[in-house]
Amino acid sequence: MWPLYAAGALGPYGSTMVTPIVQEAALGLGTRPEFASGAVTAYMLPFAALMLVSGTLAERWGRGRMIRLSLAASVLACLLCALAPDLNSFLAARALHGATNAFTTPLLVAAITDSTPRHRLGRTMGRFAAAQAAGQAFSPLISGAAALVDWRAAFAVPALCAIVLVVLPADPSVTARRATGRPTWSALANRRLALACALSFLCYLAAVGLTVLAALRSEDAFGLGPLGRGVVGASFGIAGLLLADACGRALDRFGPHRLGAIANALLAAGLLTAALGPSAALLLAGVTMVGVAVTALRSTVNALAATSAPANRAGASSLALSAQFFGGALAPLLWIPLYSTAPAPGFAATALAPLTALAVLGAVALHATRPVRTPPPTGRSRDRPEP
């Protein structure tokens, strides 16, 4: 199953690989950093939009085939990003890059869920979250190092990884669909999936805001260069990578609702530390806390979504991931203007997202504890004693 975990790293890698090299990319493309940062949104919007339908369609077309085609298309997208002569071409290539991953990640979650016993699902999702955290960890570090030579070289790494995975795909028995019957859209209309989508959206609204604003604050407040910004960004994924197995075990032990509450509380604390900490060390500490929280939330959301619709696992996973990346796409548009107006309060405002998630989880818990009202008996049965 290792190709599924390896492929799982490419989505997060692509989403954040531009953040530590925004200044260098802007200079190379002849534009301003504010405009170059739109590459994050350009990647996430088609990623999120296509995942509204990609999971269900790919379930019908075949998981293994779609994974290979998507990986091959991502190689082309990386090449176009590296060769882009101007901002518009670069943003278009980034949009293609996001579109290719829309047909990969949800199928990976579905295949892993189908291949795992239910009592070990948390640990398995923890491993997948570790792979995603690895992509998030090494993405800014590799991009920051590449920018010391040429920022365009950063796109060589995901392209080479995708080529390897096309040549060495997962075993067909792993990617085979287990459910019988045609995957339907109606199977996706359930409360469990709605909760997964809400948590996913709010998590990435905060997390992507952190990755962008932490890179800006690293330079504005502490004068860090591209490699220093890369190290700060890498701490996000490294922390998640190191604790992903523990997060998966916690999911098996506590369940998605309790773990979701703990993770969102940690996420809010990390965001406030990164935003208001007076030193680069506290910024690094805040980013690390957020990395652990997001890894726990990834495991939680993936487990909630994939188990919400057994007949259409990829469709359910794609909807939750779509919500996640819609949140990520909105993040720069929402938080950068606030940061530009007032850096510290604007950055700290990102904590509103996990606080909202805590309120949602509280409402779900309250609803679950309410007694179910049954209508009074009618007719002659009114005189019968209750069982």
mmCIF file of C-alpha atoms in Angstrom:
data_model
loop_
_atom_site.group_PDB
_atom_site.id
_atom_site.type_symbol
_atom_site.label_atom_id
_atom_site.label_comp_id
_atom_site.label_asym_id
_atom_site.label_seq_id
_atom_site.Cartn_x
_atom_site.Cartn_y
_atom_site.Cartn_z
ATOM 1 C CA MET A 1 0.000 0.000 0.000
ATOM 2 C CA TRP A 2 3.021 2.320 0.161
ATOM 3 C CA PRO A 3 2.177 4.077 -3.158
ATOM 4 C CA LEU A 4 -1.138 5.229 -1.637
ATOM 5 C CA TYR A 5 0.640 6.843 1.300
ATOM 6 C CA ALA A 6 3.304 8.347 -0.955
ATOM 7 C CA ALA A 7 0.693 9.769 -3.318
ATOM 8 C CA GLY A 8 -1.136 11.185 -0.306
ATOM 9 C CA ALA A 9 1.842 13.453 0.351
ATOM 10 C CA LEU A 10 1.632 15.169 -3.040
ATOM 11 C CA GLY A 11 -1.629 17.056 -2.426
ATOM 12 C CA PRO A 12 -0.428 18.920 0.702
ATOM 13 C CA TYR A 13 3.005 19.329 -0.893
ATOM 14 C CA GLY A 14 1.531 21.142 -3.867
ATOM 15 C CA SER A 15 -0.799 23.302 -1.791
ATOM 16 C CA THR A 16 1.924 24.919 0.334
ATOM 17 C CA MET A 17 5.075 24.676 -1.792
ATOM 18 C CA VAL A 18 4.745 28.267 -3.046
ATOM 19 C CA THR A 19 4.320 30.005 0.320
ATOM 20 C CA PRO A 20 8.034 30.287 1.289
ATOM 21 C CA ILE A 21 9.068 31.445 -2.219
ATOM 22 C CA VAL A 22 6.387 34.060 -2.833
ATOM 23 C CA GLN A 23 8.898 36.926 -2.894
ATOM 24 C CA GLU A 24 11.276 35.111 -5.264
ATOM 25 C CA ALA A 25 8.457 33.971 -7.555
ATOM 26 C CA ALA A 26 7.086 37.527 -7.687
ATOM 27 C CA LEU A 27 10.497 38.865 -8.662
ATOM 28 C CA GLY A 28 10.961 36.201 -11.341
ATOM 29 C CA LEU A 29 7.501 36.780 -12.795
ATOM 30 C CA GLY A 30 7.752 40.570 -12.681
ATOM 31 C CA THR A 31 4.928 41.124 -10.203
ATOM 32 C CA ARG A 32 4.277 41.902 -6.526
ATOM 33 C CA PRO A 33 4.296 39.305 -3.691
ATOM 34 C CA GLU A 34 0.615 39.980 -2.956
ATOM 35 C CA PHE A 35 -0.256 38.913 -6.503
ATOM 36 C CA ALA A 36 2.121 35.941 -6.524
ATOM 37 C CA SER A 37 0.519 34.637 -3.316
ATOM 38 C CA GLY A 38 -2.590 34.077 -5.438
ATOM 39 C CA ALA A 39 -0.854 30.872 -6.554
ATOM 40 C CA VAL A 40 -2.178 29.262 -3.347
ATOM 41 C CA THR A 41 -5.767 30.136 -4.252
ATOM 42 C CA ALA A 42 -5.194 29.214 -7.910
ATOM 43 C CA TYR A 43 -4.216 25.712 -6.805
ATOM 44 C CA MET A 44 -6.959 25.210 -4.258
ATOM 45 C CA LEU A 45 -10.002 26.546 -6.090
ATOM 46 C CA PRO A 46 -10.065 23.949 -8.906
ATOM 47 C CA PHE A 47 -8.913 21.324 -6.426
ATOM 48 C CA ALA A 48 -11.889 22.086 -4.190
ATOM 49 C CA ALA A 49 -14.419 22.646 -6.991
ATOM 50 C CA LEU A 50 -13.671 19.430 -8.866
ATOM 51 C CA MET A 51 -13.739 17.376 -5.693
ATOM 52 C CA LEU A 52 -17.435 18.115 -5.391
ATOM 53 C CA VAL A 53 -17.857 15.467 -8.104
ATOM 54 C CA SER A 54 -14.467 13.805 -8.634
ATOM 55 C CA GLY A 55 -14.820 11.085 -6.006
ATOM 56 C CA THR A 56 -18.124 9.735 -7.283
ATOM 57 C CA LEU A 57 -17.060 9.977 -10.934
ATOM 58 C CA ALA A 58 -13.734 8.281 -10.277
ATOM 59 C CA GLU A 59 -15.481 5.483 -8.360
ATOM 60 C CA ARG A 60 -17.438 4.820 -11.541
ATOM 61 C CA TRP A 61 -14.446 5.097 -13.888
ATOM 62 C CA GLY A 62 -12.044 2.992 -11.807
ATOM 63 C CA ARG A 63 -9.778 3.989 -8.929
ATOM 64 C CA GLY A 64 -6.451 2.646 -10.193
ATOM 65 C CA ARG A 65 -6.828 4.115 -13.667
ATOM 66 C CA MET A 66 -7.799 7.551 -12.399
ATOM 67 C CA ILE A 67 -4.934 7.673 -9.904
ATOM 68 C CA ARG A 68 -2.376 6.946 -12.643
ATOM 69 C CA LEU A 69 -3.887 9.462 -15.092
ATOM 70 C CA SER A 70 -4.006 12.170 -12.440
ATOM 71 C CA LEU A 71 -0.397 11.618 -11.432
ATOM 72 C CA ALA A 72 0.707 11.816 -15.056
ATOM 73 C CA ALA A 73 -1.203 15.074 -15.518
ATOM 74 C CA SER A 74 0.427 16.524 -12.393
ATOM 75 C CA VAL A 75 3.857 15.986 -13.970
ATOM 76 C CA LEU A 76 2.765 18.179 -16.901
ATOM 77 C CA ALA A 77 1.377 20.812 -14.517
ATOM 78 C CA CYS A 78 4.665 21.009 -12.589
ATOM 79 C CA LEU A 79 6.574 21.446 -15.848
ATOM 80 C CA LEU A 80 4.284 24.298 -16.912
ATOM 81 C CA CYS A 81 4.725 25.994 -13.521
ATOM 82 C CA ALA A 82 8.504 25.820 -13.849
ATOM 83 C CA LEU A 83 8.447 27.237 -17.381
ATOM 84 C CA ALA A 84 5.811 29.959 -16.835
ATOM 85 C CA PRO A 85 6.997 33.292 -18.340
ATOM 86 C CA ASP A 86 4.525 35.534 -16.493
ATOM 87 C CA LEU A 87 2.040 35.618 -13.632
ATOM 88 C CA ASN A 88 -1.018 34.634 -15.676
ATOM 89 C CA SER A 89 0.700 31.563 -17.120
ATOM 90 C CA PHE A 90 1.951 30.608 -13.681
ATOM 91 C CA LEU A 91 -1.510 30.870 -12.098
ATOM 92 C CA ALA A 92 -3.034 28.825 -14.933
ATOM 93 C CA ALA A 93 -0.437 26.091 -14.435
ATOM 94 C CA ARG A 94 -1.093 26.094 -10.703
ATOM 95 C CA ALA A 95 -4.814 25.715 -11.401
ATOM 96 C CA LEU A 96 -4.076 22.659 -13.561
ATOM 97 C CA HIS A 97 -1.884 21.289 -10.775
ATOM 98 C CA GLY A 98 -4.771 21.569 -8.321
ATOM 99 C CA ALA A 99 -7.209 19.996 -10.775
ATOM 100 C CA THR A 100 -5.042 16.893 -11.196
ATOM 101 C CA ASN A 101 -4.943 16.195 -7.457
ATOM 102 C CA ALA A 102 -8.732 16.454 -7.226
ATOM 103 C CA PHE A 103 -8.923 13.005 -8.835
ATOM 104 C CA THR A 104 -6.233 11.460 -6.633
ATOM 105 C CA THR A 105 -6.576 12.207 -2.917
ATOM 106 C CA PRO A 106 -10.211 11.089 -2.296
ATOM 107 C CA LEU A 107 -9.558 7.786 -4.057
ATOM 108 C CA LEU A 108 -6.577 7.171 -1.801
ATOM 109 C CA VAL A 109 -8.705 7.698 1.322
ATOM 110 C CA ALA A 110 -11.415 5.377 -0.038
ATOM 111 C CA ALA A 111 -8.925 2.640 -0.979
ATOM 112 C CA ILE A 112 -7.213 2.775 2.411
ATOM 113 C CA THR A 113 -10.563 2.634 4.246
ATOM 114 C CA ASP A 114 -11.723 -0.372 2.208
ATOM 115 C CA SER A 115 -8.481 -2.212 3.022
ATOM 116 C CA THR A 116 -8.551 -1.584 6.801
ATOM 117 C CA PRO A 117 -10.557 -3.257 9.604
ATOM 118 C CA ARG A 118 -12.815 -0.751 11.336
ATOM 119 C CA HIS A 119 -11.136 -1.111 14.763
ATOM 120 C CA ARG A 120 -7.763 -0.113 13.239
ATOM 121 C CA LEU A 121 -9.052 2.674 11.012
ATOM 122 C CA GLY A 122 -7.729 5.431 13.283
ATOM 123 C CA ARG A 123 -4.183 4.110 13.120
ATOM 124 C CA THR A 124 -4.378 3.726 9.350
ATOM 125 C CA MET A 125 -5.700 7.246 8.937
ATOM 126 C CA GLY A 126 -2.890 8.359 11.236
ATOM 127 C CA ARG A 127 -0.366 6.847 8.814
ATOM 128 C CA PHE A 128 -2.052 8.561 5.891
ATOM 129 C CA ALA A 129 -2.053 11.823 7.853
ATOM 130 C CA ALA A 130 1.664 11.249 8.485
ATOM 131 C CA ALA A 131 2.233 11.008 4.742
ATOM 132 C CA GLN A 132 0.285 14.216 4.216
ATOM 133 C CA ALA A 133 2.225 15.867 7.031
ATOM 134 C CA ALA A 134 5.461 14.760 5.389
ATOM 135 C CA GLY A 135 4.392 16.493 2.192
ATOM 136 C CA GLN A 136 3.547 19.597 4.170
ATOM 137 C CA ALA A 137 6.820 19.394 6.104
ATOM 138 C CA PHE A 138 9.240 18.965 3.237
ATOM 139 C CA SER A 139 7.405 21.221 0.800
ATOM 140 C CA PRO A 140 8.426 24.601 2.304
ATOM 141 C CA LEU A 141 11.862 23.311 3.257
ATOM 142 C CA ILE A 142 12.652 22.052 -0.250
ATOM 143 C CA SER A 143 11.094 25.094 -1.902
ATOM 144 C CA GLY A 144 13.010 27.459 0.373
ATOM 145 C CA ALA A 145 16.286 25.677 -0.376
ATOM 146 C CA ALA A 146 15.545 25.652 -4.117
ATOM 147 C CA ALA A 147 14.889 29.411 -4.056
ATOM 148 C CA LEU A 148 18.506 29.972 -3.047
ATOM 149 C CA VAL A 149 19.408 28.771 -6.568
ATOM 150 C CA ASP A 150 16.236 29.227 -8.638
ATOM 151 C CA TRP A 151 12.670 29.178 -7.355
ATOM 152 C CA ARG A 152 11.533 27.297 -10.479
ATOM 153 C CA ALA A 153 13.580 24.252 -9.434
ATOM 154 C CA ALA A 154 11.125 23.667 -6.580
ATOM 155 C CA PHE A 155 8.670 22.056 -9.024
ATOM 156 C CA ALA A 156 11.102 19.294 -10.000
ATOM 157 C CA VAL A 157 10.583 17.317 -6.778
ATOM 158 C CA PRO A 158 6.800 16.721 -6.970
ATOM 159 C CA ALA A 159 7.141 15.980 -10.681
ATOM 160 C CA LEU A 160 9.775 13.289 -10.069
ATOM 161 C CA CYS A 161 7.708 11.762 -7.252
ATOM 162 C CA ALA A 162 4.650 11.562 -9.501
ATOM 163 C CA ILE A 163 6.681 9.877 -12.245
ATOM 164 C CA VAL A 164 7.860 7.195 -9.790
ATOM 165 C CA LEU A 165 4.279 6.537 -8.655
ATOM 166 C CA VAL A 166 3.056 6.204 -12.251
ATOM 167 C CA VAL A 167 5.777 3.643 -12.959
ATOM 168 C CA LEU A 168 5.277 1.812 -9.625
ATOM 169 C CA PRO A 169 1.525 1.961 -8.860
ATOM 170 C CA ALA A 170 -0.281 0.345 -5.933
ATOM 171 C CA ASP A 171 -1.385 -3.261 -6.278
ATOM 172 C CA PRO A 172 -4.733 -3.480 -8.146
ATOM 173 C CA SER A 173 -6.241 -5.457 -5.248
ATOM 174 C CA VAL A 174 -5.662 -2.455 -2.970
ATOM 175 C CA THR A 175 -7.290 0.106 -5.264
ATOM 176 C CA ALA A 176 -10.249 -2.150 -6.132
ATOM 177 C CA ARG A 177 -13.669 -0.935 -5.018
ATOM 178 C CA ARG A 178 -15.249 -3.208 -2.374
ATOM 179 C CA ALA A 179 -18.846 -1.940 -2.388
ATOM 180 C CA THR A 180 -21.425 -3.508 -4.686
ATOM 181 C CA GLY A 181 -23.736 -1.483 -6.888
ATOM 182 C CA ARG A 182 -23.323 1.871 -8.548
ATOM 183 C CA PRO A 183 -22.035 4.729 -6.314
ATOM 184 C CA THR A 184 -24.834 7.285 -5.948
ATOM 185 C CA TRP A 185 -25.006 10.949 -4.968
ATOM 186 C CA SER A 186 -27.920 10.283 -2.572
ATOM 187 C CA ALA A 187 -25.634 8.239 -0.305
ATOM 188 C CA LEU A 188 -23.780 11.460 0.527
ATOM 189 C CA ALA A 189 -26.762 13.151 2.215
ATOM 190 C CA ASN A 190 -26.071 12.352 5.884
ATOM 191 C CA ARG A 191 -25.215 14.272 9.065
ATOM 192 C CA ARG A 192 -21.902 12.509 9.669
ATOM 193 C CA LEU A 193 -20.560 13.733 6.343
ATOM 194 C CA ALA A 194 -21.970 17.235 6.952
ATOM 195 C CA LEU A 195 -20.015 17.411 10.222
ATOM 196 C CA ALA A 196 -16.856 16.200 8.465
ATOM 197 C CA CYS A 197 -17.252 18.917 5.821
ATOM 198 C CA ALA A 198 -17.748 21.665 8.422
ATOM 199 C CA LEU A 199 -14.688 20.611 10.440
ATOM 200 C CA SER A 200 -12.630 20.245 7.276
ATOM 201 C CA PHE A 201 -13.525 23.718 5.973
ATOM 202 C CA LEU A 202 -12.772 25.484 9.255
ATOM 203 C CA CYS A 203 -9.531 23.556 9.787
ATOM 204 C CA TYR A 204 -7.993 24.632 6.483
ATOM 205 C CA LEU A 205 -9.396 28.137 6.669
ATOM 206 C CA ALA A 206 -7.151 28.504 9.707
ATOM 207 C CA ALA A 207 -4.232 26.262 8.662
ATOM 208 C CA VAL A 208 -3.600 27.782 5.237
ATOM 209 C CA GLY A 209 -3.996 31.220 6.738
ATOM 210 C CA LEU A 210 -1.231 30.286 9.149
ATOM 211 C CA THR A 211 1.134 29.030 6.422
ATOM 212 C CA VAL A 212 0.749 32.226 4.405
ATOM 213 C CA LEU A 213 0.833 34.682 7.321
ATOM 214 C CA ALA A 214 3.672 32.879 9.110
ATOM 215 C CA ALA A 215 5.814 33.261 5.985
ATOM 216 C CA LEU A 216 4.962 36.977 5.795
ATOM 217 C CA ARG A 217 5.535 37.552 9.526
ATOM 218 C CA SER A 218 8.829 35.640 9.401
ATOM 219 C CA GLU A 219 10.189 38.266 7.035
ATOM 220 C CA ASP A 220 8.312 41.371 8.218
ATOM 221 C CA ALA A 221 8.862 40.951 11.961
ATOM 222 C CA PHE A 222 12.043 38.889 12.188
ATOM 223 C CA GLY A 223 13.849 39.396 8.845
ATOM 224 C CA LEU A 224 14.113 35.704 7.939
ATOM 225 C CA GLY A 225 15.253 34.772 4.417
ATOM 226 C CA PRO A 226 13.756 32.070 2.160
ATOM 227 C CA LEU A 227 15.546 29.205 3.920
ATOM 228 C CA GLY A 228 14.534 30.515 7.353
ATOM 229 C CA ARG A 229 10.946 30.884 6.175
ATOM 230 C CA GLY A 230 11.149 27.342 4.867
ATOM 231 C CA VAL A 231 12.285 26.033 8.250
ATOM 232 C CA VAL A 232 9.368 27.783 9.988
ATOM 233 C CA GLY A 233 6.940 26.337 7.458
ATOM 234 C CA ALA A 234 8.523 22.882 7.674
ATOM 235 C CA SER A 235 7.949 22.727 11.436
ATOM 236 C CA PHE A 236 4.220 22.506 10.681
ATOM 237 C CA GLY A 237 4.574 19.219 8.821
ATOM 238 C CA ILE A 238 7.439 17.783 10.850
ATOM 239 C CA ALA A 239 5.418 18.064 14.071
ATOM 240 C CA GLY A 240 2.461 16.375 12.391
ATOM 241 C CA LEU A 241 4.691 13.675 10.938
ATOM 242 C CA LEU A 242 6.227 12.815 14.314
ATOM 243 C CA LEU A 243 2.876 12.675 16.143
ATOM 244 C CA ALA A 244 0.628 11.300 13.387
ATOM 245 C CA ASP A 245 0.686 7.744 14.770
ATOM 246 C CA ALA A 246 -0.230 9.045 18.229
ATOM 247 C CA CYS A 247 -3.087 11.035 16.691
ATOM 248 C CA GLY A 248 -4.349 7.908 14.928
ATOM 249 C CA ARG A 249 -4.270 5.902 18.155
ATOM 250 C CA ALA A 250 -6.091 8.730 19.930
ATOM 251 C CA LEU A 251 -8.772 8.564 17.246
ATOM 252 C CA ASP A 252 -9.316 4.850 17.905
ATOM 253 C CA ARG A 253 -9.433 5.515 21.650
ATOM 254 C CA PHE A 254 -11.458 8.719 21.979
ATOM 255 C CA GLY A 255 -13.504 8.773 18.776
ATOM 256 C CA PRO A 256 -13.783 11.589 16.227
ATOM 257 C CA HIS A 257 -15.902 13.989 18.293
ATOM 258 C CA ARG A 258 -13.678 14.136 21.365
ATOM 259 C CA LEU A 259 -10.462 14.172 19.354
ATOM 260 C CA GLY A 260 -11.912 16.901 17.137
ATOM 261 C CA ALA A 261 -12.593 19.086 20.178
ATOM 262 C CA ILE A 262 -9.089 18.568 21.589
ATOM 263 C CA ALA A 263 -7.463 19.276 18.227
ATOM 264 C CA ASN A 264 -9.429 22.475 17.643
ATOM 265 C CA ALA A 265 -8.531 23.791 21.101
ATOM 266 C CA LEU A 266 -4.854 23.134 20.330
ATOM 267 C CA LEU A 267 -5.269 24.751 16.904
ATOM 268 C CA ALA A 268 -6.633 27.967 18.429
ATOM 269 C CA ALA A 269 -3.802 28.095 20.983
ATOM 270 C CA GLY A 270 -1.174 27.590 18.293
ATOM 271 C CA LEU A 271 -2.592 30.289 16.046
ATOM 272 C CA LEU A 272 -2.612 32.840 18.851
ATOM 273 C CA THR A 273 0.963 31.929 19.811
ATOM 274 C CA ALA A 274 2.193 32.314 16.239
ATOM 275 C CA ALA A 275 0.330 35.588 15.777
ATOM 276 C CA LEU A 276 1.213 37.329 19.039
ATOM 277 C CA GLY A 277 4.521 35.765 20.070
ATOM 278 C CA PRO A 278 7.249 38.453 20.263
ATOM 279 C CA SER A 279 10.053 36.194 18.989
ATOM 280 C CA ALA A 280 10.809 33.895 16.072
ATOM 281 C CA ALA A 281 11.024 31.010 18.568
ATOM 282 C CA LEU A 282 7.411 31.550 19.659
ATOM 283 C CA LEU A 283 6.331 31.853 16.039
ATOM 284 C CA LEU A 284 7.991 28.485 15.443
ATOM 285 C CA ALA A 285 6.295 27.023 18.536
ATOM 286 C CA GLY A 286 2.886 28.223 17.364
ATOM 287 C CA VAL A 287 3.369 26.751 13.891
ATOM 288 C CA THR A 288 4.417 23.447 15.483
ATOM 289 C CA MET A 289 1.273 23.331 17.634
ATOM 290 C CA VAL A 290 -0.889 23.982 14.597
ATOM 291 C CA GLY A 291 0.873 21.191 12.712
ATOM 292 C CA VAL A 292 -0.039 18.652 15.398
ATOM 293 C CA ALA A 293 -3.647 19.899 15.560
ATOM 294 C CA VAL A 294 -4.154 19.768 11.792
ATOM 295 C CA THR A 295 -2.756 16.227 11.600
ATOM 296 C CA ALA A 296 -5.237 15.098 14.259
ATOM 297 C CA LEU A 297 -8.063 16.853 12.418
ATOM 298 C CA ARG A 298 -7.086 15.279 9.095
ATOM 299 C CA SER A 299 -7.373 11.819 10.651
ATOM 300 C CA THR A 300 -10.686 12.776 12.248
ATOM 301 C CA VAL A 301 -12.219 14.220 9.098
ATOM 302 C CA ASN A 302 -11.019 11.393 6.836
ATOM 303 C CA ALA A 303 -12.442 8.772 9.200
ATOM 304 C CA LEU A 304 -15.767 10.587 9.577
ATOM 305 C CA ALA A 305 -16.163 11.062 5.838
ATOM 306 C CA ALA A 306 -15.019 7.660 4.610
ATOM 307 C CA THR A 307 -17.310 5.809 7.056
ATOM 308 C CA SER A 308 -20.339 8.015 6.376
ATOM 309 C CA ALA A 309 -21.209 6.418 3.014
ATOM 310 C CA PRO A 310 -19.849 2.855 2.567
ATOM 311 C CA ALA A 311 -21.411 2.606 -0.895
ATOM 312 C CA ASN A 312 -19.595 5.719 -2.119
ATOM 313 C CA ARG A 313 -16.484 6.184 0.017
ATOM 314 C CA ALA A 314 -14.545 8.202 -2.538
ATOM 315 C CA GLY A 315 -17.522 10.487 -3.128
ATOM 316 C CA ALA A 316 -17.830 11.161 0.604
ATOM 317 C CA SER A 317 -14.077 11.692 0.972
ATOM 318 C CA SER A 318 -14.025 14.053 -2.005
ATOM 319 C CA LEU A 319 -16.800 16.209 -0.523
ATOM 320 C CA ALA A 320 -14.975 16.549 2.798
ATOM 321 C CA LEU A 321 -11.718 17.330 1.008
ATOM 322 C CA SER A 322 -13.538 19.801 -1.227
ATOM 323 C CA ALA A 323 -14.736 21.656 1.860
ATOM 324 C CA GLN A 324 -11.175 21.545 3.206
ATOM 325 C CA PHE A 325 -9.668 23.161 0.145
ATOM 326 C CA PHE A 326 -12.468 25.677 -0.276
ATOM 327 C CA GLY A 327 -11.447 26.803 3.196
ATOM 328 C CA GLY A 328 -7.816 26.844 2.081
ATOM 329 C CA ALA A 329 -8.633 28.807 -1.063
ATOM 330 C CA LEU A 330 -10.595 31.398 0.928
ATOM 331 C CA ALA A 331 -7.859 31.777 3.555
ATOM 332 C CA PRO A 332 -5.456 34.126 1.672
ATOM 333 C CA LEU A 333 -8.353 36.250 0.407
ATOM 334 C CA LEU A 334 -9.710 36.645 3.946
ATOM 335 C CA TRP A 335 -6.613 36.842 6.138
ATOM 336 C CA ILE A 336 -4.045 38.722 4.014
ATOM 337 C CA PRO A 337 -6.113 41.968 3.886
ATOM 338 C CA LEU A 338 -6.623 41.761 7.653
ATOM 339 C CA TYR A 339 -2.909 41.174 8.179
ATOM 340 C CA SER A 340 -2.012 44.069 5.869
ATOM 341 C CA THR A 341 -4.286 46.400 7.836
ATOM 342 C CA ALA A 342 -3.179 45.304 11.321
ATOM 343 C CA PRO A 343 -0.602 42.472 11.376
ATOM 344 C CA ALA A 344 -1.012 41.157 14.942
ATOM 345 C CA PRO A 345 -4.841 41.348 15.237
ATOM 346 C CA GLY A 346 -5.249 40.247 11.623
ATOM 347 C CA PHE A 347 -3.124 37.157 12.217
ATOM 348 C CA ALA A 348 -4.826 36.435 15.551
ATOM 349 C CA ALA A 349 -8.232 36.533 13.845
ATOM 350 C CA THR A 350 -7.463 33.126 12.283
ATOM 351 C CA ALA A 351 -8.250 31.605 15.700
ATOM 352 C CA LEU A 352 -11.930 32.366 15.060
ATOM 353 C CA ALA A 353 -12.087 29.336 12.747
ATOM 354 C CA PRO A 354 -11.220 26.643 15.333
ATOM 355 C CA LEU A 355 -13.339 28.416 17.951
ATOM 356 C CA THR A 356 -16.282 28.135 15.548
ATOM 357 C CA ALA A 357 -15.487 24.442 15.058
ATOM 358 C CA LEU A 358 -15.595 23.950 18.840
ATOM 359 C CA ALA A 359 -19.042 25.557 18.892
ATOM 360 C CA VAL A 360 -20.218 23.194 16.118
ATOM 361 C CA LEU A 361 -18.924 20.141 17.998
ATOM 362 C CA GLY A 362 -20.599 21.408 21.166
ATOM 363 C CA ALA A 363 -23.913 21.736 19.341
ATOM 364 C CA VAL A 364 -23.585 18.201 17.945
ATOM 365 C CA ALA A 365 -22.816 16.828 21.411
ATOM 366 C CA LEU A 366 -25.787 18.691 22.913
ATOM 367 C CA HIS A 367 -28.097 17.330 20.219
ATOM 368 C CA ALA A 368 -26.846 13.801 20.831
ATOM 369 C CA THR A 369 -27.607 13.992 24.586
ATOM 370 C CA ARG A 370 -31.184 15.227 24.191
ATOM 371 C CA PRO A 371 -33.802 12.543 24.908
ATOM 372 C CA VAL A 372 -35.822 11.420 21.920
ATOM 373 C CA ARG A 373 -39.458 12.414 22.272
ATOM 374 C CA THR A 374 -42.018 9.811 21.276
ATOM 375 C CA PRO A 375 -45.602 10.718 20.423
ATOM 376 C CA PRO A 376 -48.240 9.701 23.008
ATOM 377 C CA PRO A 377 -50.199 6.546 22.219
ATOM 378 C CA THR A 378 -53.579 7.000 20.597
ATOM 379 C CA GLY A 379 -56.923 5.246 20.984
ATOM 380 C CA ARG A 380 -57.293 2.298 23.337
ATOM 381 C CA SER A 381 -53.534 1.837 23.624
ATOM 382 C CA ARG A 382 -53.425 4.987 25.817
ATOM 383 C CA ASP A 383 -54.547 2.892 28.803
ATOM 384 C CA ARG A 384 -51.802 0.327 28.325
ATOM 385 C CA PRO A 385 -48.789 0.563 30.621
ATOM 386 C CA GLU A 386 -45.504 1.655 29.083
ATOM 387 C CA PRO A 387 -43.006 -1.172 28.596
#
